[in-house]
PDB file of C-alpha atoms in Angstrom:
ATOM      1  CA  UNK T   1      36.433 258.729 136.752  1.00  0.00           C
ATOM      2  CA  UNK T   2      39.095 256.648 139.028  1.00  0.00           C
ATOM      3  CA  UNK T   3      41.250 254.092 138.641  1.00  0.00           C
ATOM      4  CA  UNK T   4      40.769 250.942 140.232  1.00  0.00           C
ATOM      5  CA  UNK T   5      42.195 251.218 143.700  1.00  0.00           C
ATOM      6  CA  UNK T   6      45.035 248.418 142.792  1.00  0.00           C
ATOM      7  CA  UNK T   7      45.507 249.344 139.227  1.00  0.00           C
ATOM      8  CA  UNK T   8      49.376 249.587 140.132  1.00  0.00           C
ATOM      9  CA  UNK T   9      49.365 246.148 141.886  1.00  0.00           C
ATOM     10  CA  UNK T  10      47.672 244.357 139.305  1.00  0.00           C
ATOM     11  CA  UNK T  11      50.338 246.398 136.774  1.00  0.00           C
ATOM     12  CA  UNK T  12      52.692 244.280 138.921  1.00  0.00           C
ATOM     13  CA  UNK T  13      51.345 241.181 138.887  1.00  0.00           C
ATOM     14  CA  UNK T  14      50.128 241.126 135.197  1.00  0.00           C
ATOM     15  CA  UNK T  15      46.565 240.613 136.073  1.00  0.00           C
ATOM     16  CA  UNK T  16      45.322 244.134 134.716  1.00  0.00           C
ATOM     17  CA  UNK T  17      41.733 243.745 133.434  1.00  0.00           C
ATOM     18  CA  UNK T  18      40.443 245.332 130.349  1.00  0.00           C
ATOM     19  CA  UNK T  19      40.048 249.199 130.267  1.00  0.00           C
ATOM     20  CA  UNK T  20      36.645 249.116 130.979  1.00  0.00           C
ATOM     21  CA  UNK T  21      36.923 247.232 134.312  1.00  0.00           C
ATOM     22  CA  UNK T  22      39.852 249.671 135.066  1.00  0.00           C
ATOM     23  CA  UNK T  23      38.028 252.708 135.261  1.00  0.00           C
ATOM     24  CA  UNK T  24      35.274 253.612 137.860  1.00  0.00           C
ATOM     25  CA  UNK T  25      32.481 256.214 137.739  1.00  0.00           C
ATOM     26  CA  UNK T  26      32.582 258.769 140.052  1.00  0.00           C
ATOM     27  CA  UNK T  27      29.606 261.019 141.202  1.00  0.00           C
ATOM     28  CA  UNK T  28      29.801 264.150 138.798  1.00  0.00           C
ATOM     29  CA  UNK T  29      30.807 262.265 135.465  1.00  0.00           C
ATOM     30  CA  UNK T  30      27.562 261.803 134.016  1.00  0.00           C
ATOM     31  CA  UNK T  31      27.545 265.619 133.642  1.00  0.00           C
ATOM     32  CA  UNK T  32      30.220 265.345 130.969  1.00  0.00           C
ATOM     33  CA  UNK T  33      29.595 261.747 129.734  1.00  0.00           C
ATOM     34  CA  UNK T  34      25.920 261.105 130.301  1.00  0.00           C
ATOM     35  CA  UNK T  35      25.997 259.546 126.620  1.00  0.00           C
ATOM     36  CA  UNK T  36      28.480 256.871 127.758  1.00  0.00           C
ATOM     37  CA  UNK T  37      26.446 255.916 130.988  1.00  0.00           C
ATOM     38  CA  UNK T  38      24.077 252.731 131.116  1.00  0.00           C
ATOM     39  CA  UNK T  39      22.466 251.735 134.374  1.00  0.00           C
ATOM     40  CA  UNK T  40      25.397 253.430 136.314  1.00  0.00           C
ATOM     41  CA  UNK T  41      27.917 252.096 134.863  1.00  0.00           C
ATOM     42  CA  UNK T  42      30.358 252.470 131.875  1.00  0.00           C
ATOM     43  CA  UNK T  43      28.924 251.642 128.567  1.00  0.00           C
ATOM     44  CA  UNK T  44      30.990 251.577 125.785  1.00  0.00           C
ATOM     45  CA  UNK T  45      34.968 251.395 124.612  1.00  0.00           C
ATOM     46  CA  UNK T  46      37.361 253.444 127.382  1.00  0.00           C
ATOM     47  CA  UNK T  47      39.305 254.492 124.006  1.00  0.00           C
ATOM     48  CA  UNK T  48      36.148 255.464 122.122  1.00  0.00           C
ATOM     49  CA  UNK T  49      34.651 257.510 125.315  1.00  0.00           C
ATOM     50  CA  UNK T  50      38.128 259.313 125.909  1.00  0.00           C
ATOM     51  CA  UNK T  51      38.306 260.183 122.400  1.00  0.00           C
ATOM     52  CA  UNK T  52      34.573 261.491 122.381  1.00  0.00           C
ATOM     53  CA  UNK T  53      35.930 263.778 125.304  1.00  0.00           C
ATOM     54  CA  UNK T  54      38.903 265.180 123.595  1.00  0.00           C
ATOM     55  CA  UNK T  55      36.753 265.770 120.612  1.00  0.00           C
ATOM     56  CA  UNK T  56      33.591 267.142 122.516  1.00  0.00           C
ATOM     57  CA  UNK T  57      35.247 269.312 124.948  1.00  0.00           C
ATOM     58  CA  UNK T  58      38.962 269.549 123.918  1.00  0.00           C
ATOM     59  CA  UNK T  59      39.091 270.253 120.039  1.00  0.00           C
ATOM     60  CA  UNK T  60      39.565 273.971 120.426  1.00  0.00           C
ATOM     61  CA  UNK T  61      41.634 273.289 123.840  1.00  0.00           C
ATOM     62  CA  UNK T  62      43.269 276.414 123.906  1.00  0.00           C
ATOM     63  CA  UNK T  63      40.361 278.494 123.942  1.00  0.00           C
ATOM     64  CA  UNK T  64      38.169 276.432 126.658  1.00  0.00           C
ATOM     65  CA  UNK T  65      41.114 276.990 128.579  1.00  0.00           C
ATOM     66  CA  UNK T  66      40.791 280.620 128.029  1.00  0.00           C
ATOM     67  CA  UNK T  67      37.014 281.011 128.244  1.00  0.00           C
ATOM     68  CA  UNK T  68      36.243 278.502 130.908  1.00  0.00           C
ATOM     69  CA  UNK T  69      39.752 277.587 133.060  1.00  0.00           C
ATOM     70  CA  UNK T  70      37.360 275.717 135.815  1.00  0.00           C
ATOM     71  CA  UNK T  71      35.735 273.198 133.292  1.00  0.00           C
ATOM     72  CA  UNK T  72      39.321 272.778 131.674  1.00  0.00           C
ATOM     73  CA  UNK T  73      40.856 271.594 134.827  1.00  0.00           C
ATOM     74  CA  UNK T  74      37.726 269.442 135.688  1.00  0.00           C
ATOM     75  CA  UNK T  75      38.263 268.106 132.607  1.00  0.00           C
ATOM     76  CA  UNK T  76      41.773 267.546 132.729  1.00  0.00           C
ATOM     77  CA  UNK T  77      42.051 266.137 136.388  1.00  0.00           C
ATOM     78  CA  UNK T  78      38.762 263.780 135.993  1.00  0.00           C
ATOM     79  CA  UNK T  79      39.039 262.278 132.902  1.00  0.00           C
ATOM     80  CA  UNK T  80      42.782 261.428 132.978  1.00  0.00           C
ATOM     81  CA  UNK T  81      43.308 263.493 129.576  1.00  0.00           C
ATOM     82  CA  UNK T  82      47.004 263.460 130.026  1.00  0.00           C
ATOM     83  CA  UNK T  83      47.841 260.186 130.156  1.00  0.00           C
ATOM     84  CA  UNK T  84      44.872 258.021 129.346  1.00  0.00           C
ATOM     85  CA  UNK T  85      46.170 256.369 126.059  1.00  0.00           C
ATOM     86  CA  UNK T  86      49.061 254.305 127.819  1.00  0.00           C
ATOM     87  CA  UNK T  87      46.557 253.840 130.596  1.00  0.00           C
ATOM     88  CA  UNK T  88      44.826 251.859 127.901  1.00  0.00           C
ATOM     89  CA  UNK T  89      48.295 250.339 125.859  1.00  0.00           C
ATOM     90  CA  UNK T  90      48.926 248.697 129.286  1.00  0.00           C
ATOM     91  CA  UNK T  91      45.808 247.159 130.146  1.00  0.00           C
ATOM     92  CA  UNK T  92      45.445 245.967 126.480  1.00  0.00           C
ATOM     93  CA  UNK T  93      49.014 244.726 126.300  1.00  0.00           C
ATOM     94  CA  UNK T  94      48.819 242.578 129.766  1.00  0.00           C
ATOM     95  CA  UNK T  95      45.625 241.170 128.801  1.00  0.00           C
ATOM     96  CA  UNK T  96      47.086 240.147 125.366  1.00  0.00           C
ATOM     97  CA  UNK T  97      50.518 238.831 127.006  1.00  0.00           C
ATOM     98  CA  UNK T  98      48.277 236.806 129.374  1.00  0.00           C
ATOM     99  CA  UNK T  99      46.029 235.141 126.569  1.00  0.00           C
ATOM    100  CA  UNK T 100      49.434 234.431 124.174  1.00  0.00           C
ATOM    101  CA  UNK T 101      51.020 233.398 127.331  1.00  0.00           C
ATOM    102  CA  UNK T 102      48.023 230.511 127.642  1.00  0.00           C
ATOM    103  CA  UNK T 103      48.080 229.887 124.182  1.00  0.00           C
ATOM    104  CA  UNK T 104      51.795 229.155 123.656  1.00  0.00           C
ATOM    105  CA  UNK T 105      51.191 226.873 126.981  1.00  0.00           C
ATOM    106  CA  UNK T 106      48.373 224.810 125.815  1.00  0.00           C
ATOM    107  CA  UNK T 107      50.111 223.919 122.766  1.00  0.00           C
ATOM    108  CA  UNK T 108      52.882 223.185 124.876  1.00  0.00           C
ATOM    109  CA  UNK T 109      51.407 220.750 126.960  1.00  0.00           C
ATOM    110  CA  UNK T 110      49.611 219.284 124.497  1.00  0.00           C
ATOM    111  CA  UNK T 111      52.321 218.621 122.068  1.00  0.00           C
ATOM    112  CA  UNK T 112      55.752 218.566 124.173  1.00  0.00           C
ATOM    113  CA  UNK T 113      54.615 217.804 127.662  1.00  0.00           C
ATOM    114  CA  UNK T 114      57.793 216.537 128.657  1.00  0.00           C
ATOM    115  CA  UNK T 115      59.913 219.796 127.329  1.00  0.00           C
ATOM    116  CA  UNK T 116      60.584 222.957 129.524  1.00  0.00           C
ATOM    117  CA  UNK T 117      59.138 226.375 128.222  1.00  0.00           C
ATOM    118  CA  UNK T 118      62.390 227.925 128.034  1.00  0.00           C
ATOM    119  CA  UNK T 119      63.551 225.216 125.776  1.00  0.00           C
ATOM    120  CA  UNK T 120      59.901 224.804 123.970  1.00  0.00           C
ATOM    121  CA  UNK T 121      60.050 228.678 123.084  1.00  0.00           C
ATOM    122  CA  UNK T 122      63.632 228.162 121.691  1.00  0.00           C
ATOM    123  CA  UNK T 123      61.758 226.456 118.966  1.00  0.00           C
ATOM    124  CA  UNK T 124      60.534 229.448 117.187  1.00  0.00           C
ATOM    125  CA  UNK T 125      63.855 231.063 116.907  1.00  0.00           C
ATOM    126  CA  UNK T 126      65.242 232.467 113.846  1.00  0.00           C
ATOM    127  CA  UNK T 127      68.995 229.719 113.755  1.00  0.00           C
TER     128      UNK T 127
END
């Protein structure tokens, strides 16, 4: 698997899409995830598939390392083992900023058109 070529420019610009739009098959995954494959592409929940892999392949992780180093590191480097859970927290985080963000506007406008966000949000603080 890959990241979307401008995962860290959509990290910039809040416009991350969901996990599952994030990642990208490459040729040589299905050997490990065939399960999670549908018509060539990803089928399923990004958390639920990495967690399959840790628990398939990794749950005695110190001895595939010892018995099989090459399929370790394959694992390791393709999957993004190492840091796929706050690969996830920030896709999942920017796409629930962005639909609170709409929500807290479309009240906005609908109730205090004439008031400024800053001074709209100041409504909800604790005095």
């Amino acid at each position: 698997m890959k990241l979307i070529d401008n995962f860290v420019e959509k990290f910039h610009n809040d416009v991350l899409p969901t996990p599952e739009k994030c990642f990208l098959l490459e040729e040589g995954d299905e050997l490990y995830i065939n399960k999670w494959i549908k018509n060539g592409k990803i089928n399923g929940k990004m958390k639920h598939i990495f967690e399959w892999i840790e628990k398939k392949y990794l749950s005695n992780k110190k001895q595939l390392e010892k018995t099989d180093k090459k399929k370790f590191d394959e694992l390791i480097r393709r999957f993004y083992l190492k840091n796929w859970r706050i690969i996830l927290l920030m896709c999942n985080y920017q796409t629930k900023y962005r639909y609170y963000s709409k929500v807290i506007n479309s009240i906005k406008d609908k109730s205090f058109p004439e008031m400024k966000n800053k001074d709209f949000l100041k409504l909800f603080e604790n005095n």
